[in-house]
Amino acid sequence: DGGITQSPKYLFRKEGQNVTLSCEQNLNHDAMYWYRQDPGQGLRLIYYSQIVNDFQKGDIAEGYSVSREKKESFPLTVTSAQKNPTVFYLCASSVMTGGTNEKLFFGSGTQLSVL
Amino acid sequence: GENVEQHPSTLSVQEGDSAVIKCTYSDSASNYFPWYKQELGKGPQLIIDIRSNVGEKKDQRIAVTLNKTAKHFSLHITETQPEDSAVYFCAASFGDYFWGKLQFGAGTQVVVTP
């Protein structure tokens, strides 16, 4: 079953603690992204990666870090600098053919709460 | 940078009626405009999209229109059903190449009452 898998579904962290969110895709997509969704708001781009071992900052990269060691995986680390109590993190992926097949598909999300 | 405004923030319709959600964008270079449906606790699902060389696109009960001159696009849902209840997001690409970099509207909560 092809798709984007995010884990865990729910995650809790203590203040001062860093946590890492997992994102795996088996769609053979070149590009992967992390978006953040605050309650009742739209999505904002944190980081994106077009190719292995390369990634770029989005609009709100402060307090986050990523890596792209494999095409299928794009983990996101949320550092203690992030203060918001509850945030929904969404991973996404797309092809990069430059044509009409370039569409953004999302995983099911991880809800991160600060204890 | 790109700014996308979406209206209304909430929309209540009777089953069988039509629903319309409107978005405006600021970057004239934007050329890709997708719409997503998000159910509670789930990731957004792409339901329809339109590119700047097309003025209208339809898929069964869903249609999207684009007016590039006025920089606005709209989602139309006809014959609404209870399963259409969800939050709908519009988005616009920023930059003229990389579709994955999207600017999203704040969302519209649609409630379809039987």
CSV table of C-alpha atoms in Angstrom, one decimal:
chain,number,residue,atom,x,y,z
A,1,ASP,CA,0.0,0.0,0.0
A,2,GLY,CA,1.8,3.1,-1.2
A,3,GLY,CA,1.8,6.3,0.8
A,4,ILE,CA,3.3,8.6,3.3
A,5,THR,CA,3.7,7.2,6.9
A,6,GLN,CA,4.1,9.5,9.8
A,7,SER,CA,4.9,8.3,13.3
A,8,PRO,CA,3.9,8.5,16.0
A,9,LYS,CA,0.4,9.8,15.7
A,10,TYR,CA,0.6,11.5,19.1
A,11,LEU,CA,3.8,12.7,20.8
A,12,PHE,CA,4.3,14.4,24.1
A,13,ARG,CA,7.5,16.2,25.2
A,14,LYS,CA,8.7,17.9,28.3
A,15,GLU,CA,9.9,21.5,28.2
A,16,GLY,CA,13.6,21.5,27.3
A,17,GLN,CA,13.4,18.2,25.4
A,18,ASN,CA,14.1,17.7,21.7
A,19,VAL,CA,12.0,15.2,19.8
A,20,THR,CA,12.1,13.7,16.4
A,21,LEU,CA,9.2,13.0,14.1
A,22,SER,CA,9.4,10.3,11.5
A,23,CYS,CA,8.2,10.5,7.9
A,24,GLU,CA,8.6,7.7,5.4
A,25,GLN,CA,7.2,7.5,1.8
A,26,ASN,CA,7.2,4.6,-0.6
A,27,LEU,CA,5.9,6.7,-3.6
A,28,ASN,CA,9.4,7.1,-5.1
A,29,HIS,CA,8.9,10.9,-4.8
A,30,ASP,CA,11.9,13.1,-5.1
A,31,ALA,CA,10.8,16.0,-2.9
A,32,MET,CA,9.6,15.9,0.7
A,33,TYR,CA,8.3,18.6,3.0
A,34,TRP,CA,7.4,19.5,6.5
A,35,TYR,CA,4.4,21.7,7.2
A,36,ARG,CA,3.1,23.0,10.6
A,37,GLN,CA,-0.5,23.5,11.4
A,38,ASP,CA,-1.6,25.4,14.5
A,39,PRO,CA,-5.1,24.9,15.8
A,40,GLY,CA,-7.7,26.6,13.5
A,41,GLN,CA,-5.0,27.9,11.1
A,42,GLY,CA,-3.6,27.1,7.7
A,43,LEU,CA,-0.4,25.3,7.0
A,44,ARG,CA,3.1,26.8,7.0
A,45,LEU,CA,6.2,25.4,5.4
A,46,ILE,CA,9.1,24.5,7.8
A,47,TYR,CA,11.6,22.7,5.6
A,48,TYR,CA,11.8,21.0,2.3
A,49,SER,CA,14.2,18.7,0.4
A,50,GLN,CA,14.4,18.2,-3.3
A,51,ILE,CA,17.2,15.6,-3.3
A,52,VAL,CA,19.1,13.4,-0.8
A,53,ASN,CA,21.5,15.2,1.4
A,54,ASP,CA,20.1,18.6,0.6
A,55,PHE,CA,17.3,20.6,2.2
A,56,GLN,CA,16.1,24.2,2.3
A,57,LYS,CA,14.4,26.3,5.0
A,58,GLY,CA,10.8,27.3,4.6
A,59,ASP,CA,9.0,30.2,6.2
A,60,ILE,CA,9.3,29.0,9.8
A,61,ALA,CA,12.5,27.0,10.2
A,62,GLU,CA,13.7,28.4,13.5
A,63,GLY,CA,13.6,25.8,16.2
A,64,TYR,CA,13.6,22.9,13.8
A,65,SER,CA,16.2,20.7,12.1
A,66,VAL,CA,15.9,18.0,9.4
A,67,SER,CA,18.0,15.4,7.5
A,68,ARG,CA,17.6,13.6,4.2
A,69,GLU,CA,20.0,10.6,4.2
A,70,LYS,CA,17.6,8.5,2.2
A,71,LYS,CA,15.1,9.3,-0.6
A,72,GLU,CA,12.3,7.6,1.4
A,73,SER,CA,12.9,9.4,4.7
A,74,PHE,CA,12.7,12.9,6.0
A,75,PRO,CA,12.8,13.1,9.8
A,76,LEU,CA,12.0,16.4,11.6
A,77,THR,CA,13.6,17.3,15.0
A,78,VAL,CA,11.6,19.8,17.1
A,79,THR,CA,14.0,21.5,19.5
A,80,SER,CA,13.2,22.9,22.9
A,81,ALA,CA,13.1,26.4,21.3
A,82,GLN,CA,9.6,25.6,20.1
A,83,LYS,CA,7.2,26.8,22.8
A,84,ASN,CA,3.8,26.3,21.3
A,85,PRO,CA,1.7,23.8,23.5
A,86,THR,CA,0.1,21.8,20.7
A,87,VAL,CA,1.0,21.7,17.1
A,88,PHE,CA,0.0,19.3,14.2
A,89,TYR,CA,2.9,18.4,12.0
A,90,LEU,CA,2.3,17.3,8.4
A,91,CYS,CA,4.8,15.6,6.2
A,92,ALA,CA,4.3,15.7,2.4
A,93,SER,CA,5.9,14.6,-0.8
A,94,SER,CA,5.8,15.2,-4.5
A,95,VAL,CA,7.4,14.3,-7.8
A,96,MET,CA,9.5,16.9,-9.5
A,97,THR,CA,8.9,16.3,-13.2
A,98,GLY,CA,7.9,19.9,-13.8
A,99,GLY,CA,4.6,18.8,-15.4
A,100,THR,CA,1.0,18.3,-14.4
A,101,ASN,CA,1.9,15.3,-12.2
A,102,GLU,CA,3.6,17.6,-9.7
A,103,LYS,CA,1.1,17.5,-6.8
A,104,LEU,CA,1.6,17.6,-3.1
A,105,PHE,CA,0.4,14.7,-1.0
A,106,PHE,CA,0.2,14.6,2.7
A,107,GLY,CA,0.7,12.0,5.5
A,108,SER,CA,-1.8,11.6,8.3
A,109,GLY,CA,0.1,13.9,10.7
A,110,THR,CA,1.7,13.9,14.1
A,111,GLN,CA,0.2,15.9,17.0
A,112,LEU,CA,2.9,17.2,19.3
A,113,SER,CA,2.0,18.5,22.7
A,114,VAL,CA,4.2,20.0,25.4
A,115,LEU,CA,3.6,18.7,28.9
B,1,GLY,CA,6.0,37.0,-0.2
B,2,GLU,CA,2.8,35.2,-1.1
B,3,ASN,CA,-0.4,35.9,0.9
B,4,VAL,CA,-3.6,33.9,0.4
B,5,GLU,CA,-6.8,35.0,2.0
B,6,GLN,CA,-9.8,32.6,2.3
B,7,HIS,CA,-13.4,33.4,2.9
B,8,PRO,CA,-15.6,32.5,4.7
B,9,SER,CA,-14.0,30.9,7.8
B,10,THR,CA,-17.2,28.9,8.5
B,11,LEU,CA,-20.0,27.9,6.1
B,12,SER,CA,-23.2,26.1,7.1
B,13,VAL,CA,-25.3,24.7,4.3
B,14,GLN,CA,-28.4,22.4,4.0
B,15,GLU,CA,-27.9,19.1,2.4
B,16,GLY,CA,-28.4,19.4,-1.3
B,17,ASP,CA,-27.5,23.1,-1.5
B,18,SER,CA,-24.3,24.5,-3.0
B,19,ALA,CA,-21.3,25.7,-1.2
B,20,VAL,CA,-18.8,28.3,-2.5
B,21,ILE,CA,-15.4,29.2,-0.9
B,22,LYS,CA,-13.3,32.0,-2.3
B,23,CYS,CA,-9.6,32.8,-2.1
B,24,THR,CA,-7.4,35.6,-3.2
B,25,TYR,CA,-3.7,35.6,-3.7
B,26,SER,CA,-1.1,38.4,-4.1
B,27,ASP,CA,1.8,36.9,-6.1
B,28,SER,CA,1.2,37.3,-9.8
B,29,ALA,CA,3.8,34.6,-10.5
B,30,SER,CA,1.6,31.9,-8.8
B,31,ASN,CA,0.5,29.4,-11.4
B,32,TYR,CA,-0.8,26.4,-9.4
B,33,PHE,CA,-3.9,26.4,-7.2
B,34,PRO,CA,-4.9,23.2,-5.3
B,35,TRP,CA,-7.7,22.7,-2.9
B,36,TYR,CA,-7.5,20.3,0.1
B,37,LYS,CA,-10.1,18.7,2.3
B,38,GLN,CA,-9.1,17.9,5.9
B,39,GLU,CA,-11.1,15.8,8.3
B,40,LEU,CA,-10.6,16.0,12.0
B,41,GLY,CA,-7.2,14.5,13.0
B,42,LYS,CA,-6.2,13.6,9.5
B,43,GLY,CA,-3.9,15.0,6.9
B,44,PRO,CA,-5.2,17.2,4.1
B,45,GLN,CA,-6.5,15.4,1.0
B,46,LEU,CA,-6.1,16.9,-2.5
B,47,ILE,CA,-9.6,17.1,-4.0
B,48,ILE,CA,-9.0,19.3,-7.1
B,49,ASP,CA,-6.4,21.6,-8.5
B,50,ILE,CA,-6.1,24.1,-11.4
B,51,ARG,CA,-3.2,25.6,-13.2
B,52,SER,CA,-2.9,29.1,-14.6
B,53,ASN,CA,-3.6,28.2,-18.2
B,54,VAL,CA,-7.1,27.0,-17.4
B,55,GLY,CA,-10.0,29.1,-16.2
B,56,GLU,CA,-12.3,26.3,-14.9
B,57,LYS,CA,-12.1,22.7,-13.9
B,58,LYS,CA,-14.8,20.3,-12.8
B,59,ASP,CA,-14.8,16.9,-11.2
B,60,GLN,CA,-18.2,15.5,-10.5
B,61,ARG,CA,-19.8,17.7,-7.8
B,62,ILE,CA,-16.7,19.8,-7.3
B,63,ALA,CA,-15.5,22.7,-9.6
B,64,VAL,CA,-12.8,25.3,-9.3
B,65,THR,CA,-12.7,28.6,-11.2
B,66,LEU,CA,-9.7,30.9,-11.6
B,67,ASN,CA,-9.5,34.6,-12.5
B,68,LYS,CA,-5.8,35.5,-12.9
B,69,THR,CA,-6.5,39.1,-13.7
B,70,ALA,CA,-8.3,39.6,-10.4
B,71,LYS,CA,-6.1,37.1,-8.6
B,72,HIS,CA,-8.9,35.0,-7.1
B,73,PHE,CA,-10.1,31.5,-7.3
B,74,SER,CA,-13.1,29.7,-6.0
B,75,LEU,CA,-14.3,26.2,-5.0
B,76,HIS,CA,-17.8,25.2,-5.8
B,77,ILE,CA,-19.5,22.1,-4.3
B,78,THR,CA,-22.9,21.2,-5.7
B,79,GLU,CA,-25.5,18.9,-4.2
B,80,THR,CA,-23.7,18.9,-0.8
B,81,GLN,CA,-23.9,15.8,1.3
B,82,PRO,CA,-23.1,15.2,5.0
B,83,GLU,CA,-19.8,13.6,4.1
B,84,ASP,CA,-18.7,16.9,2.6
B,85,SER,CA,-18.4,18.3,6.1
B,86,ALA,CA,-14.8,19.1,6.7
B,87,VAL,CA,-12.2,21.9,6.7
B,88,TYR,CA,-11.3,23.1,3.2
B,89,PHE,CA,-8.0,24.8,2.4
B,90,CYS,CA,-7.0,26.7,-0.7
B,91,ALA,CA,-3.4,27.2,-1.7
B,92,ALA,CA,-1.2,28.9,-4.2
B,93,SER,CA,2.3,28.2,-5.4
B,94,PHE,CA,4.9,30.8,-4.7
B,95,GLY,CA,7.7,30.9,-7.2
B,96,ASP,CA,6.9,29.8,-10.7
B,97,TYR,CA,8.5,26.4,-10.5
B,98,PHE,CA,8.3,24.3,-7.4
B,99,TRP,CA,4.7,23.2,-6.8
B,100,GLY,CA,5.4,21.7,-3.4
B,101,LYS,CA,6.1,25.2,-1.9
B,102,LEU,CA,2.5,26.3,-1.3
B,103,GLN,CA,1.0,29.2,0.6
B,104,PHE,CA,-2.2,28.1,2.3
B,105,GLY,CA,-5.3,30.0,3.2
B,106,ALA,CA,-6.6,29.8,6.8
B,107,GLY,CA,-9.3,27.3,6.0
B,108,THR,CA,-13.1,27.1,5.8
B,109,GLN,CA,-15.1,24.9,8.2
B,110,VAL,CA,-18.0,23.5,6.1
B,111,VAL,CA,-20.9,22.0,7.9
B,112,VAL,CA,-23.6,20.2,5.9
B,113,THR,CA,-26.8,19.6,7.9
B,114,PRO,CA,-29.2,16.9,6.8
